[in-house]
Amino acid sequence: MQIVFLGPPGVGKGTQAKGVAAEQGVPHISSGDMLREAVSERTPTGLKGKTYMDSGKLVPDDVMIDLIADRIARPDCARGFVLDGFPRTLAQAEALASMLQAKGRPVSVVLYFDADEATIVERLSGRRLCRSCGAGYHVKFMPPKNGTTCDKCGGELYQRADDKAATIKERLQVYQKQTAALIQYYRDRGLLKQIPGGASVEQVGQKVREALGGVGARKV
Ligand code: AMP
């Protein structure tokens, strides 16, 4: 299946997307993770993307479309994939549709996660990541045992530059202005399934499984 995860930043898409990809045995493609890797490796894409990312703005469509087109052309995507964070604009959605049409494997379903703004801001501002293994924590909901180091590998925990209050506000505005239109776009195409993202990881996971059950989760 070709599954798209849609929703505002901080709604919990990433956590669920990883779980679904593991269950289905297909790659989890997070555009944000790919960009952060490109930034840390100082590739041309990373150098182009960094300023936009740090300020909470979207990286230009042409950069993103090339990045994702290359990724889904790899052999590990032949049986499907989970896209997390892409598309984020109508131009990206149209580009994705034509890439997949060319492969004869259109988008199977779009899971749209929603939560109220206060929940999103609380989730984003408390989020911490391990610099070594990438594990995610939350100062309130999933605190690391030792306070400042990773439970899994002992690595240093840090806060993403774009998870600071001013940038969170900008990211939410950008989502409303540029990404929210995709809800109607995919609804019009009969692909949208709405998932309430405000509950616990387990409860949201259950809803995700129910939603995917209806689109033939086994037919990857
Ligand atoms: P995320 O980890 O998904 O919150 O993405 C972090 C940042 O990467 C975003 O705030 C954007 O600057 C950039 N980004 C990720 N995915 C996209 C995309 N599909 N289009 C444009 N920018 C993106």
Coordinates of N, CA and C and ligand atoms in Angstrom, one line a residue:
M1 N 0.8 -1.2 0.0 CA 0.0 0.0 0.0 C 0.9 1.3 0.0
Q2 N 0.3 2.3 -0.6 CA 1.0 3.6 -0.6 C 0.2 4.5 0.4
I3 N 0.7 4.7 1.6 CA -0.1 5.4 2.6 C 0.5 6.7 2.8
V4 N -0.3 7.7 2.9 CA 0.1 9.1 3.2 C -0.4 9.5 4.6
F5 N 0.5 10.1 5.4 CA 0.1 10.6 6.7 C 0.1 12.1 6.6
L6 N -1.1 12.7 6.9 CA -1.3 14.1 6.8 C -1.8 14.7 8.1
G7 N -1.3 15.9 8.4 CA -1.8 16.5 9.7 C -0.8 17.6 10.1
P8 N -1.2 18.4 11.1 CA -0.3 19.5 11.5 C 1.0 18.9 12.2
P9 N 2.0 19.7 12.3 CA 3.2 19.3 13.0 C 2.8 19.0 14.5
G10 N 3.4 17.9 15.0 CA 3.2 17.7 16.5 C 2.0 16.9 16.8
V11 N 1.3 16.4 15.7 CA 0.0 15.7 16.0 C 0.3 14.2 16.3
G12 N 1.5 13.8 16.1 CA 1.8 12.4 16.4 C 1.9 11.5 15.2
K13 N 1.9 12.1 14.0 CA 2.0 11.3 12.8 C 3.2 10.4 12.7
G14 N 4.4 11.0 13.1 CA 5.6 10.3 13.0 C 5.6 9.0 13.7
T15 N 5.2 9.0 15.0 CA 5.2 7.8 15.8 C 4.3 6.8 15.2
Q16 N 3.1 7.2 14.7 CA 2.2 6.2 14.2 C 2.7 5.7 12.8
A17 N 3.3 6.6 12.0 CA 3.8 6.2 10.7 C 4.9 5.1 10.8
K18 N 5.8 5.3 11.8 CA 6.8 4.3 12.0 C 6.2 2.9 12.4
G19 N 5.2 2.9 13.2 CA 4.6 1.7 13.6 C 3.9 1.0 12.4
V20 N 3.2 1.8 11.6 CA 2.5 1.2 10.5 C 3.5 0.6 9.5
A21 N 4.6 1.4 9.2 CA 5.6 0.9 8.3 C 6.2 -0.4 8.7
A22 N 6.5 -0.5 10.1 CA 7.1 -1.7 10.6 C 6.1 -2.9 10.5
E23 N 4.8 -2.6 10.8 CA 3.8 -3.7 10.7 C 3.6 -4.2 9.2
Q24 N 3.7 -3.2 8.3 CA 3.5 -3.6 6.9 C 4.7 -4.0 6.2
G25 N 5.9 -3.9 6.8 CA 7.1 -4.3 6.2 C 7.5 -3.4 5.0
V26 N 7.2 -2.1 5.1 CA 7.5 -1.2 4.0 C 8.3 0.0 4.6
P27 N 9.0 0.8 3.8 CA 9.8 1.9 4.4 C 8.9 3.0 5.0
H28 N 9.4 3.6 6.0 CA 8.8 4.8 6.6 C 9.6 6.0 6.0
I29 N 9.0 6.8 5.2 CA 9.7 7.9 4.5 C 9.2 9.2 5.1
S30 N 10.0 9.8 6.0 CA 9.7 11.0 6.7 C 10.5 12.1 6.0
S31 N 9.8 13.0 5.3 CA 10.5 14.1 4.6 C 11.4 15.0 5.5
G32 N 10.8 15.2 6.7 CA 11.6 16.0 7.7 C 12.9 15.3 8.1
D33 N 12.8 14.0 8.4 CA 14.0 13.2 8.7 C 15.0 13.2 7.6
M34 N 14.5 13.1 6.4 CA 15.4 13.1 5.2 C 16.1 14.4 5.1
L35 N 15.4 15.5 5.4 CA 16.0 16.8 5.3 C 17.0 17.0 6.4
R36 N 16.7 16.6 7.6 CA 17.6 16.8 8.7 C 18.9 16.0 8.5
E37 N 18.7 14.8 7.9 CA 19.9 14.0 7.5 C 20.8 14.8 6.5
A38 N 20.1 15.4 5.5 CA 20.8 16.1 4.4 C 21.5 17.3 5.0
V39 N 20.9 17.9 6.0 CA 21.5 19.1 6.7 C 22.7 18.6 7.4
S40 N 22.6 17.5 8.2 CA 23.8 17.1 8.9 C 24.9 16.6 8.0
E41 N 24.6 16.1 6.9 CA 25.6 15.7 5.9 C 26.1 16.8 5.0
R42 N 25.5 18.0 5.1 CA 25.8 19.1 4.3 C 25.7 18.9 2.8
T43 N 24.7 18.1 2.4 CA 24.5 17.9 1.0 C 23.9 19.2 0.4
P44 N 23.9 19.3 -1.0 CA 23.3 20.5 -1.6 C 21.8 20.7 -1.1
T45 N 21.0 19.6 -1.0 CA 19.6 19.7 -0.5 C 19.6 20.2 0.9
G46 N 20.5 19.7 1.7 CA 20.5 20.1 3.1 C 20.9 21.6 3.2
L47 N 21.8 22.0 2.4 CA 22.3 23.4 2.4 C 21.1 24.4 2.0
K48 N 20.4 23.9 1.0 CA 19.3 24.7 0.5 C 18.1 24.7 1.5
G49 N 17.9 23.6 2.2 CA 16.7 23.5 3.1 C 16.9 24.1 4.4
K50 N 18.1 24.2 4.9 CA 18.3 24.6 6.3 C 17.6 25.9 6.8
T51 N 17.8 26.9 6.0 CA 17.2 28.2 6.4 C 15.7 28.1 6.5
Y52 N 15.1 27.5 5.6 CA 13.6 27.3 5.6 C 13.2 26.6 6.8
M53 N 13.9 25.4 7.1 CA 13.5 24.6 8.2 C 13.7 25.3 9.5
D54 N 14.8 26.0 9.7 CA 15.1 26.7 11.0 C 14.0 27.7 11.3
S55 N 13.4 28.3 10.2 CA 12.5 29.4 10.5 C 11.0 28.9 10.4
G56 N 10.9 27.6 10.2 CA 9.5 27.0 10.2 C 8.8 27.1 8.9
K57 N 9.5 27.5 7.8 CA 8.9 27.7 6.5 C 9.0 26.4 5.7
L58 N 8.3 26.3 4.6 CA 8.4 25.1 3.8 C 9.6 25.2 2.9
V59 N 10.3 24.1 2.7 CA 11.4 24.0 1.7 C 10.7 24.0 0.3
P60 N 11.3 24.7 -0.7 CA 10.6 24.8 -2.0 C 10.2 23.5 -2.6
D61 N 9.0 23.6 -3.3 CA 8.4 22.4 -3.9 C 9.4 21.6 -4.8
D62 N 10.2 22.3 -5.6 CA 11.0 21.5 -6.6 C 12.1 20.7 -5.8
V63 N 12.6 21.2 -4.7 CA 13.6 20.5 -3.9 C 12.9 19.2 -3.3
M64 N 11.7 19.5 -2.8 CA 11.0 18.3 -2.1 C 10.6 17.3 -3.1
I65 N 10.1 17.7 -4.2 CA 9.6 16.7 -5.2 C 10.7 15.9 -5.7
D66 N 11.9 16.5 -6.0 CA 13.0 15.7 -6.4 C 13.5 14.7 -5.4
L67 N 13.5 15.2 -4.1 CA 14.0 14.3 -3.0 C 13.1 13.1 -2.9
I68 N 11.8 13.3 -2.9 CA 10.8 12.2 -2.7 C 10.8 11.3 -4.0
A69 N 10.9 11.9 -5.1 CA 10.8 11.1 -6.4 C 12.0 10.1 -6.3
D70 N 13.2 10.6 -5.9 CA 14.4 9.7 -5.9 C 14.1 8.6 -4.9
R71 N 13.6 9.0 -3.7 CA 13.4 8.0 -2.6 C 12.4 6.9 -3.0
I72 N 11.3 7.3 -3.6 CA 10.3 6.2 -3.9 C 10.6 5.4 -5.1
A73 N 11.7 5.9 -5.9 CA 12.1 5.1 -7.0 C 13.0 3.9 -6.6
R74 N 13.4 3.9 -5.3 CA 14.3 2.9 -4.8 C 13.6 1.5 -4.7
P75 N 14.3 0.4 -4.9 CA 13.6 -0.9 -4.9 C 12.9 -1.2 -3.6
D76 N 13.3 -0.7 -2.5 CA 12.6 -1.1 -1.2 C 11.2 -0.5 -1.2
C77 N 10.8 0.4 -2.1 CA 9.5 1.0 -2.2 C 8.5 0.2 -3.1
A78 N 9.0 -0.8 -3.7 CA 8.2 -1.5 -4.8 C 6.9 -2.1 -4.2
R79 N 7.0 -2.5 -2.9 CA 5.7 -3.1 -2.3 C 4.9 -2.0 -1.6
G80 N 5.3 -0.8 -1.6 CA 4.6 0.2 -0.9 C 5.5 1.0 0.0
F81 N 4.9 2.0 0.7 CA 5.6 2.9 1.6 C 4.7 3.7 2.4
V82 N 5.2 4.2 3.5 CA 4.4 5.2 4.3 C 5.1 6.5 4.2
L83 N 4.4 7.5 3.7 CA 4.9 8.9 3.5 C 4.4 9.7 4.7
D84 N 5.4 10.3 5.3 CA 5.1 11.1 6.5 C 5.7 12.5 6.4
G85 N 4.8 13.5 6.2 CA 5.3 14.9 6.0 C 5.4 15.3 4.5
F86 N 5.0 14.5 3.6 CA 5.0 14.8 2.2 C 3.7 14.1 1.7
P87 N 2.9 14.7 0.9 CA 3.0 16.1 0.4 C 2.5 17.1 1.5
R88 N 3.0 18.4 1.3 CA 2.6 19.5 2.2 C 2.0 20.6 1.4
T89 N 2.0 20.6 0.1 CA 1.3 21.6 -0.7 C 0.6 20.9 -1.9
L90 N -0.3 21.7 -2.5 CA -1.1 21.1 -3.6 C -0.1 20.7 -4.7
A91 N 0.9 21.5 -5.0 CA 1.9 21.1 -6.1 C 2.5 19.8 -5.8
Q92 N 2.9 19.6 -4.5 CA 3.5 18.3 -4.1 C 2.5 17.2 -4.3
A93 N 1.3 17.4 -3.9 CA 0.3 16.3 -4.0 C 0.1 15.9 -5.5
E94 N 0.0 17.0 -6.4 CA -0.1 16.7 -7.8 C 1.1 15.9 -8.4
A95 N 2.3 16.4 -7.9 CA 3.5 15.7 -8.4 C 3.5 14.2 -7.9
L96 N 3.1 14.0 -6.7 CA 3.1 12.6 -6.1 C 2.1 11.8 -7.0
A97 N 0.9 12.4 -7.3 CA -0.1 11.6 -8.0 C 0.5 11.2 -9.4
S98 N 1.2 12.1 -10.0 CA 1.8 11.7 -11.4 C 2.9 10.7 -11.2
M99 N 3.8 10.9 -10.2 CA 4.8 9.9 -10.0 C 4.2 8.5 -9.8
L100 N 3.2 8.4 -9.0 CA 2.6 7.1 -8.7 C 1.8 6.6 -9.8
Q101 N 1.2 7.5 -10.6 CA 0.4 7.0 -11.7 C 1.3 6.3 -12.7
A102 N 2.5 6.9 -12.9 CA 3.5 6.4 -13.8 C 3.9 4.9 -13.4
K103 N 3.8 4.7 -12.1 CA 4.2 3.3 -11.6 C 3.0 2.4 -11.5
G104 N 1.8 3.0 -11.8 CA 0.6 2.1 -11.7 C 0.2 1.8 -10.3
R105 N 0.7 2.6 -9.3 CA 0.4 2.3 -7.9 C 0.0 3.6 -7.2
P106 N -1.2 4.0 -7.3 CA -1.6 5.3 -6.8 C -1.7 5.2 -5.2
V107 N -1.9 6.4 -4.7 CA -2.1 6.5 -3.2 C -3.2 5.6 -2.8
S108 N -3.0 4.7 -1.8 CA -4.1 3.8 -1.3 C -5.0 4.5 -0.4
V109 N -4.4 5.3 0.5 CA -5.2 5.9 1.6 C -4.4 7.1 2.2
V110 N -5.2 8.1 2.7 CA -4.5 9.2 3.4 C -5.1 9.3 4.8
L111 N -4.2 9.1 5.8 CA -4.7 9.2 7.1 C -4.5 10.6 7.6
Y112 N -5.6 11.2 8.0 CA -5.5 12.7 8.4 C -5.6 12.7 9.9
F113 N -4.6 13.2 10.6 CA -4.6 13.3 12.0 C -4.9 14.7 12.4
D114 N -5.8 14.9 13.4 CA -6.1 16.2 13.9 C -6.1 16.2 15.4
A115 N -5.7 17.4 16.0 CA -5.8 17.6 17.4 C -5.9 19.1 17.6
D116 N -6.3 19.5 18.9 CA -6.5 20.9 19.1 C -5.1 21.6 19.3
E117 N -5.1 22.9 19.0 CA -3.8 23.6 19.0 C -3.0 23.5 20.3
A118 N -3.8 23.5 21.5 CA -3.1 23.5 22.7 C -2.3 22.2 22.9
T119 N -2.9 21.1 22.5 CA -2.3 19.7 22.5 C -1.1 19.7 21.7
I120 N -1.2 20.3 20.5 CA 0.0 20.3 19.5 C 1.1 21.1 20.1
V121 N 0.8 22.3 20.6 CA 1.9 23.1 21.1 C 2.6 22.4 22.3
E122 N 1.8 21.8 23.2 CA 2.4 21.1 24.3 C 3.3 19.9 23.9
R123 N 2.8 19.2 22.9 CA 3.6 18.1 22.4 C 4.9 18.5 21.8
L124 N 4.8 19.6 20.9 CA 6.0 20.0 20.2 C 7.0 20.6 21.2
S125 N 6.5 21.5 22.1 CA 7.5 22.2 23.0 C 8.2 21.3 24.0
G126 N 7.5 20.1 24.3 CA 8.2 19.2 25.2 C 9.0 18.1 24.6
R127 N 9.0 18.1 23.3 CA 9.7 17.0 22.6 C 11.2 17.1 22.7
R128 N 11.9 16.0 22.9 CA 13.3 15.9 23.0 C 13.8 14.7 22.1
L129 N 14.9 14.8 21.5 CA 15.4 13.8 20.7 C 16.9 13.4 21.1
C130 N 17.2 12.2 20.8 CA 18.6 11.7 21.1 C 19.5 12.1 19.9
R131 N 20.6 12.7 20.2 CA 21.5 13.1 19.2 C 22.2 11.9 18.5
S132 N 22.3 10.8 19.3 CA 23.0 9.6 18.7 C 22.1 8.7 18.0
C133 N 21.0 8.3 18.6 CA 20.2 7.2 18.0 C 18.9 7.7 17.4
G134 N 18.5 9.0 17.7 CA 17.3 9.6 17.2 C 16.0 9.3 18.0
A135 N 16.1 8.5 19.1 CA 15.0 8.1 19.9 C 14.3 9.4 20.4
G136 N 12.9 9.3 20.4 CA 12.1 10.5 20.8 C 11.6 10.4 22.2
Y137 N 11.6 11.5 22.9 CA 11.0 11.6 24.3 C 10.1 12.8 24.4
H138 N 9.5 12.9 25.6 CA 8.7 14.1 25.9 C 8.9 14.4 27.3
V139 N 9.2 15.7 27.7 CA 9.5 16.0 29.1 C 8.4 15.6 30.0
K140 N 7.1 15.6 29.5 CA 6.0 15.3 30.4 C 5.4 13.9 30.1
F141 N 5.2 13.6 28.9 CA 4.5 12.4 28.5 C 5.4 11.1 28.4
M142 N 6.7 11.4 28.1 CA 7.6 10.2 28.0 C 9.0 10.7 28.4
P143 N 9.1 11.0 29.7 CA 10.4 11.6 30.2 C 11.5 10.5 30.2
P144 N 12.7 10.9 29.8 CA 13.8 10.0 29.9 C 14.1 9.8 31.4
K145 N 14.6 8.5 31.7 CA 14.8 8.2 33.1 C 15.8 9.1 33.8
N146 N 16.9 9.4 33.0 CA 18.0 10.2 33.6 C 17.9 11.7 33.4
G147 N 16.8 12.1 32.9 CA 16.6 13.5 32.8 C 17.1 14.1 31.5
T148 N 18.4 13.9 31.2 CA 19.0 14.6 30.1 C 19.7 13.6 29.1
T149 N 19.7 12.3 29.4 CA 20.3 11.4 28.4 C 19.4 10.3 28.0
C150 N 19.7 9.7 26.8 CA 18.8 8.7 26.2 C 18.8 7.4 27.0
D151 N 17.6 6.9 27.3 CA 17.5 5.6 28.0 C 18.1 4.5 27.2
K152 N 18.1 4.6 25.9 CA 18.5 3.4 25.0 C 20.0 3.4 24.8
C153 N 20.6 4.6 24.6 CA 22.0 4.5 24.2 C 22.9 5.5 25.1
G154 N 22.3 6.3 25.9 CA 23.1 7.2 26.8 C 23.4 8.5 26.1
G155 N 23.0 8.6 24.8 CA 23.3 9.8 24.0 C 22.7 11.1 24.6
E156 N 23.2 12.2 24.1 CA 22.7 13.5 24.6 C 21.3 13.8 24.0
L157 N 20.4 14.3 24.8 CA 19.1 14.7 24.3 C 19.1 16.2 23.9
Y158 N 18.4 16.6 22.9 CA 18.3 18.0 22.5 C 16.9 18.3 22.0
Q159 N 16.6 19.6 21.9 CA 15.4 20.1 21.4 C 15.6 20.6 20.0
R160 N 14.8 20.2 19.0 CA 14.9 20.7 17.7 C 14.8 22.2 17.7
A161 N 15.6 22.9 16.8 CA 15.5 24.4 16.8 C 14.1 24.8 16.4
D162 N 13.4 24.0 15.6 CA 12.1 24.4 15.2 C 11.0 24.0 16.1
D163 N 11.3 23.4 17.3 CA 10.4 23.1 18.3 C 10.3 24.2 19.4
K164 N 11.0 25.3 19.2 CA 10.9 26.4 20.1 C 9.7 27.2 19.8
A165 N 9.2 27.9 20.9 CA 7.8 28.5 20.8 C 7.6 29.3 19.6
A166 N 8.5 30.3 19.2 CA 8.2 31.2 18.1 C 8.1 30.4 16.8
T167 N 8.9 29.4 16.6 CA 8.9 28.7 15.4 C 7.7 27.7 15.3
I168 N 7.3 27.2 16.4 CA 6.1 26.4 16.5 C 4.9 27.2 15.9
K169 N 4.8 28.4 16.3 CA 3.7 29.3 15.9 C 3.7 29.4 14.4
E170 N 4.9 29.7 13.9 CA 5.1 29.9 12.4 C 4.7 28.6 11.7
R171 N 5.2 27.4 12.2 CA 4.9 26.1 11.5 C 3.4 25.9 11.5
L172 N 2.7 26.3 12.6 CA 1.2 26.0 12.6 C 0.5 26.9 11.5
Q173 N 1.0 28.2 11.4 CA 0.4 29.1 10.4 C 0.7 28.6 9.0
V174 N 1.9 28.1 8.8 CA 2.3 27.6 7.5 C 1.4 26.4 7.1
Y175 N 1.2 25.6 8.1 CA 0.3 24.4 7.9 C -1.1 24.9 7.5
Q176 N -1.6 25.8 8.2 CA -3.0 26.3 7.8 C -3.0 26.9 6.4
K177 N -2.0 27.7 6.1 CA -2.0 28.4 4.8 C -1.7 27.5 3.7
Q178 N -0.7 26.5 3.8 CA -0.2 25.8 2.7 C -0.6 24.3 2.6
T179 N -0.9 23.7 3.8 CA -1.1 22.2 3.8 C -2.5 21.9 4.0
A180 N -3.2 22.6 4.8 CA -4.6 22.2 5.2 C -5.5 22.0 4.0
A181 N -5.2 22.7 2.9 CA -6.0 22.5 1.7 C -6.0 21.0 1.2
L182 N -5.0 20.3 1.6 CA -4.8 18.9 1.1 C -5.9 18.0 1.7
I183 N -6.5 18.4 2.8 CA -7.6 17.6 3.5 C -8.7 17.5 2.5
Q184 N -9.1 18.7 1.9 CA -10.2 18.6 0.9 C -9.8 17.9 -0.4
Y185 N -8.6 18.2 -0.8 CA -8.0 17.6 -2.0 C -8.2 16.0 -1.9
Y186 N -7.8 15.5 -0.8 CA -7.8 14.0 -0.7 C -9.3 13.5 -0.4
R187 N -10.0 14.3 0.3 CA -11.4 14.0 0.6 C -12.2 13.9 -0.8
D188 N -11.9 14.9 -1.6 CA -12.6 14.9 -3.0 C -12.3 13.6 -3.8
R189 N -11.1 13.0 -3.5 CA -10.7 11.9 -4.3 C -11.0 10.6 -3.6
G190 N -11.8 10.7 -2.4 CA -12.3 9.5 -1.7 C -11.2 8.8 -1.0
L191 N -10.1 9.4 -0.7 CA -8.9 8.7 -0.1 C -8.7 9.1 1.4
L192 N -9.5 10.0 1.9 CA -9.2 10.6 3.3 C -9.9 9.8 4.4
K193 N -9.1 9.4 5.4 CA -9.7 8.8 6.6 C -9.2 9.7 7.8
Q194 N -10.1 10.1 8.6 CA -9.8 11.0 9.7 C -9.5 10.3 11.0
I195 N -8.4 10.6 11.6 CA -8.0 9.9 12.9 C -7.9 11.0 14.0
P196 N -8.7 10.9 15.1 CA -8.5 11.9 16.2 C -7.1 11.6 16.8
G197 N -6.2 12.6 16.7 CA -4.8 12.5 17.2 C -4.6 12.9 18.6
G198 N -5.6 13.3 19.3 CA -5.4 13.9 20.7 C -5.3 12.8 21.8
A199 N -5.6 11.5 21.5 CA -5.6 10.5 22.5 C -4.2 9.9 22.7
S200 N -4.1 8.9 23.5 CA -2.7 8.3 23.8 C -2.2 7.6 22.5
V201 N -0.9 7.3 22.5 CA -0.3 6.6 21.4 C -1.0 5.3 21.1
E202 N -1.3 4.6 22.1 CA -2.0 3.3 22.0 C -3.4 3.4 21.4
Q203 N -4.1 4.4 21.9 CA -5.5 4.6 21.4 C -5.5 5.1 20.0
V204 N -4.6 6.0 19.6 CA -4.5 6.5 18.2 C -4.1 5.3 17.3
G205 N -3.2 4.5 17.8 CA -2.7 3.3 17.0 C -3.8 2.4 16.7
Q206 N -4.7 2.2 17.7 CA -5.9 1.3 17.4 C -6.8 1.9 16.3
K207 N -7.0 3.2 16.3 CA -7.8 3.9 15.3 C -7.1 3.7 13.9
V208 N -5.8 3.8 13.9 CA -5.1 3.7 12.7 C -5.3 2.3 12.1
R209 N -5.1 1.3 13.0 CA -5.3 -0.1 12.5 C -6.7 -0.3 12.0
E210 N -7.7 0.3 12.7 CA -9.1 0.1 12.2 C -9.2 0.7 10.8
A211 N -8.7 1.9 10.7 CA -8.8 2.7 9.4 C -8.1 1.9 8.3
L212 N -7.0 1.3 8.6 CA -6.3 0.6 7.5 C -6.9 -0.8 7.2
G213 N -7.5 -1.4 8.2 CA -8.2 -2.6 8.0 C -9.2 -2.5 6.8
G214 N -9.9 -1.4 6.7 CA -10.9 -1.2 5.7 C -10.3 -1.0 4.3
V215 N -9.0 -0.7 4.2 CA -8.4 -0.6 2.9 C -7.5 -1.7 2.5
G216 N -7.7 -2.9 3.2 CA -6.9 -4.1 2.8 C -5.5 -4.0 3.3
A217 N -5.3 -3.9 4.6 CA -4.0 -3.7 5.2 C -3.0 -4.8 4.8
R218 N -3.6 -6.0 4.4 CA -2.7 -7.1 4.1 C -2.2 -7.1 2.6
K219 N -3.0 -6.3 1.8 CA -2.6 -6.3 0.4 C -1.5 -5.3 0.1
V220 N -0.3 -5.5 0.6 CA 0.8 -4.6 0.4 C 1.5 -5.0 -0.9
Ligands
AMP1 P1 8.8 17.8 10.0 O1 9.9 17.0 10.7 O2 7.9 17.0 9.1 O3 8.1 18.6 11.0 O4 9.6 18.8 9.0 C1 10.5 19.7 9.5 C2 10.7 20.8 8.5 O5 11.2 20.3 7.3 C3 9.4 21.6 8.1 O6 9.1 22.6 9.0 C4 9.8 22.1 6.7 O7 10.7 23.2 6.8 C5 10.6 21.0 6.1 N1 9.8 20.0 5.4 C6 9.5 18.7 5.7 N2 8.7 18.1 4.8 C7 8.5 19.1 3.9 C8 7.7 19.2 2.7 N3 7.0 18.1 2.2 N4 7.7 20.3 2.0 C9 8.4 21.4 2.4 N5 9.1 21.4 3.5 C10 9.2 20.3 4.3

